[in-house]
mmCIF file of C-alpha atoms in Angstrom:
data_model
loop_
_atom_site.group_PDB
_atom_site.id
_atom_site.type_symbol
_atom_site.label_atom_id
_atom_site.label_comp_id
_atom_site.label_asym_id
_atom_site.label_seq_id
_atom_site.Cartn_x
_atom_site.Cartn_y
_atom_site.Cartn_z
ATOM 1 C CA MET N 1 -40.247 157.870 119.212
ATOM 2 C CA GLU N 2 -40.077 159.859 115.974
ATOM 3 C CA LEU N 3 -40.884 158.057 112.741
ATOM 4 C CA THR N 4 -37.401 158.861 111.379
ATOM 5 C CA THR N 5 -35.928 156.922 114.287
ATOM 6 C CA VAL N 6 -38.449 154.129 113.818
ATOM 7 C CA TRP N 7 -37.431 153.741 110.190
ATOM 8 C CA PHE N 8 -33.749 153.847 110.998
ATOM 9 C CA VAL N 9 -34.391 150.907 113.359
ATOM 10 C CA ILE N 10 -36.465 149.096 110.706
ATOM 11 C CA ILE N 11 -33.739 149.494 108.091
ATOM 12 C CA ALA N 12 -31.155 148.290 110.604
ATOM 13 C CA PHE N 13 -33.367 145.247 111.239
ATOM 14 C CA LEU N 14 -33.671 144.532 107.500
ATOM 15 C CA TRP N 15 -29.906 144.699 106.953
ATOM 16 C CA THR N 16 -29.276 142.596 110.049
ATOM 17 C CA SER N 17 -31.694 139.936 108.787
ATOM 18 C CA TYR N 18 -30.022 140.000 105.382
ATOM 19 C CA PHE N 19 -26.536 139.500 106.788
ATOM 20 C CA PHE N 20 -27.705 136.779 109.180
ATOM 21 C CA LEU N 21 -29.470 134.784 106.427
ATOM 22 C CA GLU N 22 -27.386 135.587 103.369
ATOM 23 C CA GLY N 23 -24.243 135.372 105.474
ATOM 24 C CA PHE N 24 -24.332 131.588 105.628
ATOM 25 C CA ASP N 25 -25.307 131.498 101.918
ATOM 26 C CA PHE N 26 -22.120 133.382 101.102
ATOM 27 C CA GLY N 27 -20.159 131.145 103.436
ATOM 28 C CA VAL N 28 -21.475 127.987 101.773
ATOM 29 C CA GLY N 29 -20.591 129.373 98.350
ATOM 30 C CA MET N 30 -17.076 130.308 99.441
ATOM 31 C CA LEU N 31 -16.520 126.857 100.944
ATOM 32 C CA LEU N 32 -17.860 124.948 97.935
ATOM 33 C CA PRO N 33 -14.397 124.109 96.503
ATOM 34 C CA VAL N 34 -13.060 123.305 99.973
ATOM 35 C CA LEU N 35 -15.768 120.958 101.240
ATOM 36 C CA GLY N 36 -16.994 119.498 97.952
ATOM 37 C CA ARG N 37 -14.276 117.127 96.788
ATOM 38 C CA ASP N 38 -16.272 115.581 93.948
ATOM 39 C CA ASP N 39 -19.422 116.414 92.047
ATOM 40 C CA VAL N 40 -21.763 114.533 94.390
ATOM 41 C CA GLU N 41 -20.374 116.313 97.462
ATOM 42 C CA ARG N 42 -20.592 119.667 95.724
ATOM 43 C CA ARG N 43 -24.239 118.937 94.929
ATOM 44 C CA VAL N 44 -24.819 118.220 98.623
ATOM 45 C CA VAL N 45 -23.210 121.535 99.586
ATOM 46 C CA ILE N 46 -25.287 123.480 97.065
ATOM 47 C CA ASN N 47 -28.507 121.696 98.023
ATOM 48 C CA THR N 48 -28.191 122.813 101.646
ATOM 49 C CA ILE N 49 -29.060 126.347 100.512
ATOM 50 C CA GLY N 50 -30.926 125.440 97.324
ATOM 51 C CA PRO N 51 -34.445 125.972 98.741
ATOM 52 C CA VAL N 52 -33.639 129.213 100.606
ATOM 53 C CA TRP N 53 -30.888 131.271 98.957
ATOM 54 C CA ASP N 54 -33.200 133.298 96.713
ATOM 55 C CA GLY N 55 -35.584 133.977 99.610
ATOM 56 C CA ASN N 56 -32.669 135.246 101.679
ATOM 57 C CA GLU N 57 -31.811 137.796 98.987
ATOM 58 C CA VAL N 58 -35.284 139.309 99.311
ATOM 59 C CA TRP N 59 -34.098 141.014 102.505
ATOM 60 C CA PHE N 60 -31.493 142.932 100.479
ATOM 61 C CA ILE N 61 -34.135 144.102 98.006
ATOM 62 C CA VAL N 62 -36.491 145.163 100.791
ATOM 63 C CA ALA N 63 -33.680 146.935 102.679
ATOM 64 C CA GLY N 64 -32.735 148.886 99.554
ATOM 65 C CA ALA N 65 -36.364 149.757 98.798
ATOM 66 C CA ALA N 66 -37.000 150.856 102.393
ATOM 67 C CA THR N 67 -33.913 153.069 102.319
ATOM 68 C CA PHE N 68 -35.075 154.626 99.042
ATOM 69 C CA ALA N 69 -38.557 155.352 100.398
ATOM 70 C CA ALA N 70 -37.719 156.398 103.953
ATOM 71 C CA PHE N 71 -34.387 158.201 103.418
ATOM 72 C CA PRO N 72 -34.148 159.194 99.722
ATOM 73 C CA GLU N 73 -31.175 161.522 100.320
ATOM 74 C CA TRP N 74 -29.260 158.684 101.963
ATOM 75 C CA TYR N 75 -30.156 156.305 99.142
ATOM 76 C CA ALA N 76 -29.172 158.779 96.400
ATOM 77 C CA THR N 77 -25.829 159.693 97.946
ATOM 78 C CA LEU N 78 -25.002 156.120 98.888
ATOM 79 C CA PHE N 79 -25.805 154.577 95.518
ATOM 80 C CA SER N 80 -24.001 157.320 93.585
ATOM 81 C CA GLY N 81 -20.880 157.492 95.749
ATOM 82 C CA PHE N 82 -20.647 153.715 96.154
ATOM 83 C CA TYR N 83 -21.635 153.055 92.558
ATOM 84 C CA LEU N 84 -18.722 150.801 91.538
ATOM 85 C CA PRO N 85 -18.675 148.578 94.666
ATOM 86 C CA LEU N 86 -22.469 148.192 94.570
ATOM 87 C CA LEU N 87 -22.353 147.431 90.845
ATOM 88 C CA ALA N 88 -19.735 144.744 91.520
ATOM 89 C CA ILE N 89 -21.975 143.280 94.253
ATOM 90 C CA LEU N 90 -24.977 143.281 91.922
ATOM 91 C CA ILE N 91 -23.069 141.583 89.090
ATOM 92 C CA ALA N 92 -21.678 138.980 91.501
ATOM 93 C CA LEU N 93 -25.160 138.220 92.859
ATOM 94 C CA ILE N 94 -26.562 137.877 89.331
ATOM 95 C CA VAL N 95 -23.759 135.550 88.239
ATOM 96 C CA ARG N 96 -24.157 133.520 91.429
ATOM 97 C CA GLY N 97 -27.890 133.130 90.894
ATOM 98 C CA VAL N 98 -27.409 132.084 87.283
ATOM 99 C CA ALA N 99 -24.773 129.568 88.394
ATOM 100 C CA PHE N 100 -27.171 127.902 90.828
ATOM 101 C CA GLU N 101 -29.761 127.526 88.082
ATOM 102 C CA TYR N 102 -27.501 126.490 85.190
ATOM 103 C CA ARG N 103 -24.924 124.291 86.898
ATOM 104 C CA GLY N 104 -26.912 121.087 86.377
ATOM 105 C CA LYS N 105 -28.205 121.848 82.891
ATOM 106 C CA ARG N 106 -25.449 119.853 81.175
ATOM 107 C CA ASP N 107 -23.707 116.598 82.028
ATOM 108 C CA ASP N 108 -20.266 118.050 81.460
ATOM 109 C CA ALA N 109 -17.551 118.240 84.119
ATOM 110 C CA ARG N 110 -15.976 121.385 82.663
ATOM 111 C CA TRP N 111 -19.388 123.067 82.415
ATOM 112 C CA ARG N 112 -20.092 122.382 86.111
ATOM 113 C CA ALA N 113 -16.573 123.437 87.120
ATOM 114 C CA ARG N 114 -17.048 126.841 85.480
ATOM 115 C CA TRP N 115 -20.320 127.414 87.319
ATOM 116 C CA ASP N 116 -18.747 126.227 90.586
ATOM 117 C CA ARG N 117 -16.120 128.943 90.189
ATOM 118 C CA ALA N 118 -18.913 131.425 89.519
ATOM 119 C CA ILE N 119 -20.615 130.391 92.777
ATOM 120 C CA PHE N 120 -17.341 130.820 94.662
ATOM 121 C CA TRP N 121 -16.562 134.288 93.310
ATOM 122 C CA GLY N 122 -20.213 135.308 93.360
ATOM 123 C CA SER N 123 -20.180 134.613 97.103
ATOM 124 C CA LEU N 124 -16.724 135.952 97.980
ATOM 125 C CA VAL N 125 -17.048 139.325 96.235
ATOM 126 C CA PRO N 126 -20.274 140.433 97.981
ATOM 127 C CA ALA N 127 -19.093 139.041 101.330
ATOM 128 C CA PHE N 128 -15.998 141.248 101.139
ATOM 129 C CA LEU N 129 -17.549 144.353 99.567
ATOM 130 C CA TRP N 130 -20.474 144.549 101.992
ATOM 131 C CA GLY N 131 -17.933 144.871 104.795
ATOM 132 C CA VAL N 132 -16.083 147.572 102.873
ATOM 133 C CA ALA N 133 -19.327 149.458 102.227
ATOM 134 C CA PHE N 134 -20.644 149.418 105.782
ATOM 135 C CA ALA N 135 -17.273 150.294 107.250
ATOM 136 C CA ASN N 136 -17.249 153.404 105.050
ATOM 137 C CA ILE N 137 -20.808 154.257 106.075
ATOM 138 C CA VAL N 138 -19.801 154.251 109.742
ATOM 139 C CA ARG N 139 -16.460 155.985 109.163
ATOM 140 C CA GLY N 140 -17.899 158.596 106.830
ATOM 141 C CA VAL N 141 -16.991 159.625 103.296
ATOM 142 C CA PRO N 142 -16.186 162.952 101.604
ATOM 143 C CA LEU N 143 -19.514 164.738 101.072
ATOM 144 C CA ASP N 144 -19.875 168.336 99.931
ATOM 145 C CA ALA N 145 -22.493 170.795 101.157
ATOM 146 C CA SER N 146 -24.997 169.424 98.609
ATOM 147 C CA HIS N 147 -24.621 165.871 100.006
ATOM 148 C CA ASP N 148 -22.811 164.756 96.851
ATOM 149 C CA TYR N 149 -19.929 162.316 97.082
ATOM 150 C CA ALA N 150 -16.678 164.243 96.546
ATOM 151 C CA GLY N 151 -14.175 161.380 96.734
ATOM 152 C CA THR N 152 -12.801 158.662 94.490
ATOM 153 C CA LEU N 153 -12.849 154.891 94.520
ATOM 154 C CA LEU N 154 -9.531 154.866 96.382
ATOM 155 C CA ASP N 155 -11.129 156.825 99.235
ATOM 156 C CA LEU N 156 -13.421 153.848 99.801
ATOM 157 C CA LEU N 157 -10.496 151.426 99.912
ATOM 158 C CA ASN N 158 -9.004 152.788 103.115
ATOM 159 C CA PRO N 159 -7.411 150.443 105.699
ATOM 160 C CA TYR N 160 -10.426 150.535 108.040
ATOM 161 C CA ALA N 161 -12.821 149.606 105.224
ATOM 162 C CA LEU N 162 -10.566 146.809 103.981
ATOM 163 C CA LEU N 163 -10.425 145.424 107.516
ATOM 164 C CA GLY N 164 -14.224 145.553 107.539
ATOM 165 C CA GLY N 165 -14.248 143.527 104.334
ATOM 166 C CA LEU N 166 -11.939 140.912 105.846
ATOM 167 C CA ALA N 167 -14.140 140.772 108.964
ATOM 168 C CA THR N 168 -17.365 140.095 107.046
ATOM 169 C CA THR N 169 -15.637 137.563 104.813
ATOM 170 C CA ALA N 170 -14.292 135.635 107.808
ATOM 171 C CA LEU N 171 -17.588 135.855 109.701
ATOM 172 C CA PHE N 172 -19.624 134.632 106.742
ATOM 173 C CA ALA N 173 -17.179 131.805 106.028
ATOM 174 C CA LEU N 174 -17.501 130.670 109.648
ATOM 175 C CA HIS N 175 -21.290 131.057 109.554
ATOM 176 C CA GLY N 176 -21.430 128.981 106.369
ATOM 177 C CA ALA N 177 -19.169 126.240 107.759
ATOM 178 C CA VAL N 178 -21.299 125.911 110.881
ATOM 179 C CA PHE N 179 -24.478 125.874 108.773
ATOM 180 C CA LEU N 180 -23.056 123.077 106.610
ATOM 181 C CA ALA N 181 -22.126 121.073 109.705
ATOM 182 C CA LEU N 182 -25.694 121.551 110.923
ATOM 183 C CA LYS N 183 -27.338 120.623 107.616
ATOM 184 C CA THR N 184 -25.222 117.717 106.346
ATOM 185 C CA SER N 185 -24.368 114.201 107.413
ATOM 186 C CA GLY N 186 -21.385 111.940 106.906
ATOM 187 C CA GLU N 187 -17.935 113.079 105.931
ATOM 188 C CA ILE N 188 -19.016 116.552 104.800
ATOM 189 C CA ARG N 189 -20.410 117.273 108.255
ATOM 190 C CA PHE N 190 -17.152 116.449 110.031
ATOM 191 C CA ARG N 191 -15.111 118.232 107.387
ATOM 192 C CA ALA N 192 -17.265 121.339 107.859
ATOM 193 C CA ARG N 193 -16.669 121.221 111.614
ATOM 194 C CA ARG N 194 -12.905 121.108 111.041
ATOM 195 C CA VAL N 195 -13.118 124.080 108.675
ATOM 196 C CA ALA N 196 -15.258 125.962 111.202
ATOM 197 C CA GLY N 197 -12.562 125.406 113.815
ATOM 198 C CA ILE N 198 -10.076 127.168 111.547
ATOM 199 C CA ALA N 199 -12.482 129.868 110.353
ATOM 200 C CA VAL N 200 -13.401 130.907 113.897
ATOM 201 C CA VAL N 201 -9.775 131.927 114.532
ATOM 202 C CA ALA N 202 -9.830 134.191 111.467
ATOM 203 C CA ALA N 203 -13.247 135.555 112.433
ATOM 204 C CA ILE N 204 -12.113 136.389 115.978
ATOM 205 C CA ALA N 205 -8.932 138.047 114.708
ATOM 206 C CA ALA N 206 -10.474 140.089 111.879
ATOM 207 C CA GLY N 207 -13.898 140.689 113.423
ATOM 208 C CA GLY N 208 -12.519 141.455 116.868
ATOM 209 C CA SER N 209 -9.971 143.931 115.492
ATOM 210 C CA PHE N 210 -12.600 145.648 113.358
ATOM 211 C CA LEU N 211 -15.104 145.995 116.190
ATOM 212 C CA LEU N 212 -12.429 147.221 118.598
ATOM 213 C CA ILE N 213 -11.291 149.937 116.165
ATOM 214 C CA THR N 214 -14.927 150.827 115.463
ATOM 215 C CA GLN N 215 -15.611 151.168 119.171
ATOM 216 C CA LEU N 216 -12.515 153.276 119.844
ATOM 217 C CA GLN N 217 -13.081 155.624 116.892
ATOM 218 C CA HIS N 218 -16.858 155.758 116.467
ATOM 219 C CA GLY N 219 -18.449 153.863 119.346
ATOM 220 C CA LYS N 220 -20.737 154.844 122.190
ATOM 221 C CA PRO N 221 -20.959 153.448 125.714
ATOM 222 C CA VAL N 222 -23.808 151.098 124.787
ATOM 223 C CA THR N 223 -21.897 149.656 121.846
ATOM 224 C CA TRP N 224 -19.335 148.216 124.226
ATOM 225 C CA LEU N 225 -22.095 145.797 125.203
ATOM 226 C CA THR N 226 -23.038 144.825 121.647
ATOM 227 C CA ALA N 227 -19.397 144.479 120.575
ATOM 228 C CA ALA N 228 -18.634 142.348 123.634
ATOM 229 C CA GLY N 229 -21.731 140.269 122.897
ATOM 230 C CA ALA N 230 -20.524 139.657 119.354
ATOM 231 C CA ALA N 231 -17.149 138.481 120.669
ATOM 232 C CA ALA N 232 -18.885 136.233 123.203
ATOM 233 C CA GLY N 233 -20.981 134.759 120.384
ATOM 234 C CA LEU N 234 -17.861 133.802 118.473
ATOM 235 C CA LEU N 235 -16.251 132.220 121.530
ATOM 236 C CA ALA N 236 -19.449 130.306 122.285
ATOM 237 C CA ALA N 237 -19.607 129.128 118.666
ATOM 238 C CA ALA N 238 -16.019 127.887 118.876
ATOM 239 C CA ALA N 239 -16.747 125.964 122.082
ATOM 240 C CA ALA N 240 -19.981 124.453 120.717
ATOM 241 C CA ASN N 241 -18.337 123.465 117.448
ATOM 242 C CA ARG N 242 -15.534 121.720 119.318
ATOM 243 C CA ARG N 243 -18.136 119.668 121.209
ATOM 244 C CA GLY N 244 -20.072 118.813 118.057
ATOM 245 C CA ARG N 245 -23.084 120.940 119.050
ATOM 246 C CA GLU N 246 -23.757 122.379 115.604
ATOM 247 C CA GLY N 247 -27.090 123.947 116.543
ATOM 248 C CA TRP N 248 -25.592 125.985 119.372
ATOM 249 C CA ALA N 249 -22.586 126.860 117.210
ATOM 250 C CA PHE N 250 -24.976 128.281 114.599
ATOM 251 C CA VAL N 251 -26.751 130.280 117.308
ATOM 252 C CA GLY N 252 -23.352 131.649 118.347
ATOM 253 C CA THR N 253 -22.279 132.726 114.861
ATOM 254 C CA GLY N 254 -25.732 134.161 114.195
ATOM 255 C CA ALA N 255 -25.634 136.153 117.418
ATOM 256 C CA ALA N 256 -22.154 137.440 116.549
ATOM 257 C CA ILE N 257 -23.363 138.725 113.166
ATOM 258 C CA VAL N 258 -26.529 140.268 114.613
ATOM 259 C CA LEU N 259 -24.656 142.038 117.410
ATOM 260 C CA ALA N 260 -21.845 143.170 115.112
ATOM 261 C CA VAL N 261 -24.353 144.819 112.743
ATOM 262 C CA ALA N 262 -26.171 146.297 115.751
ATOM 263 C CA THR N 263 -22.855 147.783 116.872
ATOM 264 C CA LEU N 264 -22.380 149.483 113.501
ATOM 265 C CA PHE N 265 -25.888 150.936 113.293
ATOM 266 C CA THR N 266 -25.895 152.055 116.924
ATOM 267 C CA ALA N 267 -22.516 153.741 116.469
ATOM 268 C CA LEU N 268 -23.845 155.433 113.314
ATOM 269 C CA PHE N 269 -27.108 156.843 114.749
ATOM 270 C CA PRO N 270 -28.365 159.593 114.386
ATOM 271 C CA ASP N 271 -26.167 159.953 111.318
ATOM 272 C CA VAL N 272 -26.875 157.847 108.268
ATOM 273 C CA LEU N 273 -23.799 158.877 106.271
ATOM 274 C CA PRO N 274 -21.275 161.166 107.997
ATOM 275 C CA SER N 275 -19.024 163.474 106.021
ATOM 276 C CA THR N 276 -15.273 163.489 106.543
ATOM 277 C CA LEU N 277 -15.149 167.064 105.200
ATOM 278 C CA GLY N 278 -16.907 168.498 108.235
ATOM 279 C CA SER N 279 -20.084 169.506 106.390
ATOM 280 C CA GLY N 280 -22.674 167.871 104.196
ATOM 281 C CA GLY N 281 -23.249 164.877 106.444
ATOM 282 C CA LEU N 282 -26.575 163.089 106.298
ATOM 283 C CA THR N 283 -28.672 162.389 109.383
ATOM 284 C CA THR N 284 -32.039 160.787 110.062
ATOM 285 C CA ALA N 285 -33.482 164.310 110.094
ATOM 286 C CA ASN N 286 -32.146 165.836 106.872
ATOM 287 C CA ALA N 287 -32.230 162.644 104.771
ATOM 288 C CA ALA N 288 -35.792 161.505 105.561
ATOM 289 C CA SER N 289 -38.990 161.578 103.542
ATOM 290 C CA SER N 290 -42.040 163.517 104.678
ATOM 291 C CA GLY N 291 -43.892 162.509 107.814
ATOM 292 C CA TYR N 292 -46.924 161.419 105.783
ATOM 293 C CA THR N 293 -44.788 159.096 103.648
ATOM 294 C CA LEU N 294 -43.200 157.540 106.715
ATOM 295 C CA LYS N 295 -46.609 157.061 108.329
ATOM 296 C CA ILE N 296 -47.987 155.184 105.289
ATOM 297 C CA MET N 297 -44.828 153.075 105.120
ATOM 298 C CA THR N 298 -45.161 152.179 108.788
ATOM 299 C CA TRP N 299 -48.659 150.797 108.276
ATOM 300 C CA VAL N 300 -47.554 148.792 105.240
ATOM 301 C CA ALA N 301 -44.499 147.403 107.029
ATOM 302 C CA GLY N 302 -46.558 146.492 110.075
ATOM 303 C CA ALA N 303 -49.003 144.547 107.916
ATOM 304 C CA PHE N 304 -46.659 142.649 105.604
ATOM 305 C CA THR N 305 -43.410 142.089 107.523
ATOM 306 C CA PRO N 306 -44.910 139.447 109.862
ATOM 307 C CA ILE N 307 -46.336 137.593 106.848
ATOM 308 C CA VAL N 308 -42.930 137.452 105.169
ATOM 309 C CA MET N 309 -41.251 136.295 108.378
ATOM 310 C CA ILE N 310 -43.848 133.558 108.979
ATOM 311 C CA TYR N 311 -43.557 132.306 105.407
ATOM 312 C CA GLN N 312 -39.759 132.234 105.486
ATOM 313 C CA GLY N 313 -39.767 130.519 108.872
ATOM 314 C CA TRP N 314 -42.122 127.869 107.462
ATOM 315 C CA THR N 315 -39.729 127.348 104.529
ATOM 316 C CA TYR N 316 -36.821 126.658 106.858
ATOM 317 C CA TRP N 317 -38.980 124.277 108.914
ATOM 318 C CA VAL N 318 -39.959 122.278 105.834
ATOM 319 C CA PHE N 319 -36.310 121.907 104.723
ATOM 320 C CA ARG N 320 -34.850 121.420 108.199
ATOM 321 C CA LYS N 321 -33.489 117.883 107.795
ATOM 322 C CA ARG N 322 -29.872 116.963 107.148
ATOM 323 C CA ILE N 323 -28.782 115.774 103.717
ATOM 324 C CA GLY N 324 -25.828 113.675 102.597
ATOM 325 C CA THR N 325 -24.409 112.002 99.550
ATOM 326 C CA SER N 326 -26.953 109.178 99.880
ATOM 327 C CA HIS N 327 -29.756 111.671 99.189
ATOM 328 C CA ILE N 328 -28.296 112.839 95.879
ATOM 329 C CA PRO N 329 -29.727 111.011 92.844
ATOM 330 C CA PRO N 330 -27.309 109.969 90.087
ATOM 331 C CA ALA N 331 -26.601 112.608 87.482
ATOM 332 C CA PRO N 332 -28.609 112.064 84.282
ATOM 333 C CA LYS N 333 -26.666 110.221 81.644
ATOM 334 C CA LYS N 334 -26.053 111.646 78.227
ATOM 335 C CA ARG N 335 -28.550 110.656 75.623
ATOM 336 C CA PRO N 336 -27.048 108.789 72.694
ATOM 337 C CA GLU N 337 -26.676 110.763 69.516
ATOM 338 C CA PRO N 338 -29.420 109.957 66.982
ATOM 339 C CA VAL N 339 -28.336 107.868 64.025
ATOM 340 C CA ARG N 340 -28.637 109.736 60.766
#
């Protein structure tokens, strides 16, 4: 197997890991105002991802860095043509991270409410725009002979891309609801299961439609299997959630996300960014770095990727237990004003 193909597979793996892990983070953030009916319940919801959300975002950073190093032409064209959507994603992620850190800094209901809204929008915007971005990558965008983006922002907001955004939003909301049912106890757990029962309908409708159109327009024979596997994962998640088997429901939603992303990357290969103008498209061959660069990167990835995976797996094992409102300590009371 050529190193260009190897690195296409590695980058696909990095993005798949990011969407699997950050997907339930986004879902939890989007469901915060739905499942957290008071401050204590909202603290429970946030604490389910508190120890892991920043580690999950590392996969995005590594995926971007790997794309830059292995396929610099792809990176340059992608980040210039998709500048505004990616900037919106970056701002949303920054605001979301700040909200997690600053929400509890003041004992003020309005202060916490503002940061709760920031968590909601900071989760919803990336969940939607990642779907828009990857749908456009598979569909192709206007590229000239120099591999420069020749379209406008409106070209990225085509019906297929918007459907992709709705699909990722619904999938991540379902993934987050199932994760909350798996990680919480008491009323929040049962509320999350009810929400998951509703979200799975939206995920099947939006995700199924998107994958079907993808298969009919851009798919290959093998992607029928991955797309069908993604649909089966959603159906299995719905059945497991109905029976109260949260662990198996999470496996089902996770499998659906993994297989859906696999469908997109398999349909894309050997292209990395097709051109709708008939020329100027980028492939694994004309967008790649030198063979020596890819060889060095392969050794580095082989050495450090297992370490990162072991460490992150250990983190999830340490914080594997359920939490509920009984585990949340009382909010610190305001200190009395000093007498002058």
